[in-house]
Each structure stands twice: as C-alpha cells, then as structure tokens.
Amino acid sequence: MPFHPTPPQLFDDFEEGRITRAQLHAGLDWHARGLVEEIIEVHENPIAAWWDTMLAKRAAERWSSRHGIWRIRHIFFALSKVPEFEPASLLWNALHPDVPLHCFFRMRREPVFRLLKIEIRSGILHVRVAHGSTTEGVTKENFILEHIGNKLEAHRAPSKKNF
C-alpha cells in the first residue's frame, strides 16, 4: 500500500503552499474513494464485515481496559503523524470522540492494523504494531512515543531493537 498523506497533512501542505488546490482535491478524492470502496465491500460481504467488527471490538475493549481509551487514542494519533507510515490514513482522526475506538483496528480486513504490544519503561511508551497486507506480508514495527510538551510524539524505533 503506497503512502498517501492524511487529510490534515493535505490541508497543512495546502496552507503552506507546498501543494496546489487541485492536488489538495485529488488527495481528498483518494480518501473519499477509499471510504466508498469500503462501504461497497461491507454491503457485498456483510458476514465478513460483521466478523471483523466483532474482532475489532474485542481488541479495542482489551487494549482500552489495560491502558485506557484516551491513551490508545493518543497513541494512534501520534502514529498517524509518523512520516510515511502507511496506516496513518486509518488513524488520523483517532482523537475524535464520536468515532468508536474499534474503527481503528483492522484484524482481517485489508489493510490490517493491529496493536501487538504496549510497554511503559522509564516514562517512555514502546509500541509494537502490525500492519499491511495479508497477501504481501504483514509488517511489524516498533515505535517509541514520548511526551513533548502536551503532545505525544512517535518515532520509529531502531530496527534492531525488539521488545
């Protein structure tokens, strides 16, 4: 899955003059088409969609009971800001309270996105996620999240560091 800027990144790029209005519209159109394709997919295969939703709800409940819903939302939002992180297009509105937390988990539906591990060591969050395509191989990545000011910022962990 190639990287596409999230809607907030598109608006920031447009306001700072890095892209034209036509490029902004094309980027937003890409996101809108993706949503329509998912709606069609759900209508064509409602049983698979229901099953994935149940798995996602279970994962969201498990992670939020361990770490709290707002910590999970802030982790997702921080991950959406990581440069060229493919699942950012799924996570960019994670702080919006009207979007249920389970909507950000994709257990079987592609592109998959799963939390694998969250550890807090010395006041720093270490997060491991799995994302990508089940046919091309799921990528597992480690991230280090730090509080900078009142924001949580994510950085890719060195590839040799596995926790």
Coordinates of C-alpha atoms in Angstrom, one line a residue:
M1 CA 0.0 0.0 0.0
P2 CA 1.7 3.3 -1.1
F3 CA 1.7 6.1 1.4
H4 CA -0.9 8.9 0.9
P5 CA -0.9 12.0 3.1
T6 CA -3.8 12.2 5.6
P7 CA -6.4 14.9 5.2
P8 CA -4.8 17.1 7.9
Q9 CA -1.5 16.7 6.2
L10 CA -3.0 17.7 2.9
F11 CA -4.6 20.8 4.4
D12 CA -1.3 21.7 6.1
D13 CA 0.6 21.3 2.8
F14 CA -2.0 23.4 1.0
E15 CA -2.0 26.2 3.6
E16 CA 1.8 26.3 3.5
G17 CA 1.8 26.4 -0.3
R18 CA 3.5 23.1 -0.9
I19 CA 0.6 21.7 -3.0
T20 CA -2.0 23.3 -5.2
R21 CA -5.7 23.4 -4.8
A22 CA -6.0 20.7 -7.5
Q23 CA -3.5 18.5 -5.6
L24 CA -5.5 19.0 -2.4
H25 CA -8.7 18.0 -4.1
A26 CA -7.1 14.9 -5.7
G27 CA -5.7 13.8 -2.3
L28 CA -9.1 14.3 -0.6
D29 CA -10.7 12.4 -3.5
W30 CA -8.4 9.5 -3.0
H31 CA -9.6 9.2 0.7
A32 CA -13.2 9.6 -0.3
R33 CA -13.0 6.8 -2.9
G34 CA -11.4 4.6 -0.3
L35 CA -14.4 5.1 2.1
V36 CA -16.9 4.4 -0.7
E37 CA -15.0 1.2 -1.6
E38 CA -15.2 0.0 2.0
I39 CA -18.9 0.8 2.1
I40 CA -19.4 -1.3 -1.1
E41 CA -17.3 -4.1 0.4
V42 CA -19.3 -4.2 3.6
H43 CA -22.6 -4.5 1.5
E44 CA -21.1 -7.2 -0.7
N45 CA -19.8 -9.3 2.2
P46 CA -21.7 -8.4 5.4
I47 CA -20.8 -11.6 7.3
A48 CA -17.0 -11.0 6.9
A49 CA -17.6 -7.3 7.8
W50 CA -19.5 -8.3 10.9
W51 CA -16.9 -10.8 11.9
D52 CA -14.1 -8.3 11.5
T53 CA -16.1 -5.7 13.5
M54 CA -16.6 -8.2 16.4
L55 CA -12.8 -8.9 16.4
A56 CA -12.0 -5.2 16.3
K57 CA -14.4 -4.5 19.2
R58 CA -12.9 -7.3 21.2
A59 CA -9.3 -5.9 20.6
A60 CA -10.4 -2.3 21.4
E61 CA -12.0 -3.4 24.6
R62 CA -9.0 -5.4 25.6
W63 CA -6.5 -2.6 24.9
S64 CA -8.7 0.1 26.4
S65 CA -9.2 -1.9 29.6
R66 CA -5.5 -2.3 30.0
H67 CA -4.3 1.2 29.1
G68 CA -7.4 3.5 28.9
I69 CA -9.3 4.6 25.9
W70 CA -7.6 8.0 25.7
R71 CA -4.1 6.6 25.9
I72 CA -4.9 4.3 23.0
R73 CA -6.4 7.2 21.0
H74 CA -3.4 9.3 21.6
I75 CA -1.1 6.5 20.6
F76 CA -3.0 6.1 17.3
F77 CA -3.0 9.8 16.7
A78 CA 0.8 10.0 17.4
L79 CA 1.4 7.1 15.0
S80 CA -0.7 8.9 12.3
K81 CA 1.9 11.7 12.4
V82 CA 4.9 9.4 11.7
P83 CA 6.3 10.3 8.3
E84 CA 5.3 7.8 5.6
F85 CA 3.5 5.4 8.0
E86 CA 1.1 3.6 5.8
P87 CA -1.8 3.1 8.3
A88 CA -1.8 6.9 9.0
S89 CA -4.8 7.2 6.6
L90 CA -6.7 4.9 9.0
L91 CA -5.6 6.7 12.2
W92 CA -5.6 10.4 11.6
N93 CA -8.9 11.1 13.3
A94 CA -8.3 8.9 16.4
L95 CA -8.8 11.7 18.8
H96 CA -12.3 12.4 17.5
P97 CA -14.6 11.1 20.4
D98 CA -17.5 10.4 18.0
V99 CA -15.5 7.7 16.1
P100 CA -15.7 4.4 18.1
L101 CA -12.2 3.1 19.1
H102 CA -12.9 -0.3 17.4
C103 CA -13.0 1.5 14.0
F104 CA -9.2 1.9 14.0
F105 CA -8.5 -1.8 14.5
R106 CA -8.5 -3.9 11.3
M107 CA -8.0 -7.5 12.3
R108 CA -8.6 -9.3 9.0
R109 CA -9.9 -6.6 6.6
E110 CA -7.1 -5.2 4.5
P111 CA -5.0 -3.2 5.1
V112 CA -4.7 -4.8 8.5
F113 CA -3.7 -2.8 11.6
R114 CA -3.2 -4.4 15.0
L115 CA -1.6 -3.4 18.2
L116 CA 0.7 -6.1 19.4
K117 CA 2.3 -4.7 22.5
I118 CA 2.4 -1.6 24.6
E119 CA 5.1 -1.2 27.3
I120 CA 5.9 1.7 29.5
R121 CA 9.6 1.9 30.6
S122 CA 11.2 4.8 32.3
G123 CA 8.2 7.0 31.3
I124 CA 8.5 6.2 27.6
L125 CA 5.9 4.2 25.7
H126 CA 7.2 1.4 23.5
V127 CA 4.6 0.3 21.0
R128 CA 4.7 -2.6 18.5
V129 CA 2.1 -2.7 15.7
A130 CA 1.4 -5.0 12.7
H131 CA 0.1 -3.5 9.5
G132 CA -0.1 -4.1 5.8
S133 CA -1.5 -6.8 3.5
T134 CA -2.0 -10.4 4.5
T135 CA -1.2 -11.5 0.9
E136 CA 2.0 -9.4 0.6
G137 CA 3.0 -9.9 4.3
V138 CA 2.2 -8.1 7.4
T139 CA 4.9 -5.6 8.6
K140 CA 5.7 -5.4 12.3
E141 CA 7.2 -2.2 13.5
N142 CA 8.3 -0.8 16.8
F143 CA 7.8 2.8 17.9
I144 CA 8.9 4.9 20.8
L145 CA 6.4 7.5 22.0
E146 CA 7.5 10.5 24.1
H147 CA 5.6 13.3 25.7
I148 CA 6.9 16.6 24.2
G149 CA 5.0 19.5 25.8
N150 CA 1.4 18.4 26.0
K151 CA 1.7 16.2 22.9
L152 CA 2.6 12.6 22.4
E153 CA 5.1 12.1 19.5
A154 CA 6.0 8.8 17.9
H155 CA 9.3 7.8 16.3
R156 CA 10.3 4.6 14.7
A157 CA 12.4 2.5 17.0
P158 CA 15.8 1.3 15.6
S159 CA 15.2 -1.8 13.6
K160 CA 17.5 -3.9 15.8
K161 CA 15.6 -3.0 18.9
N162 CA 12.9 -5.6 19.5
F163 CA 11.0 -5.7 22.8

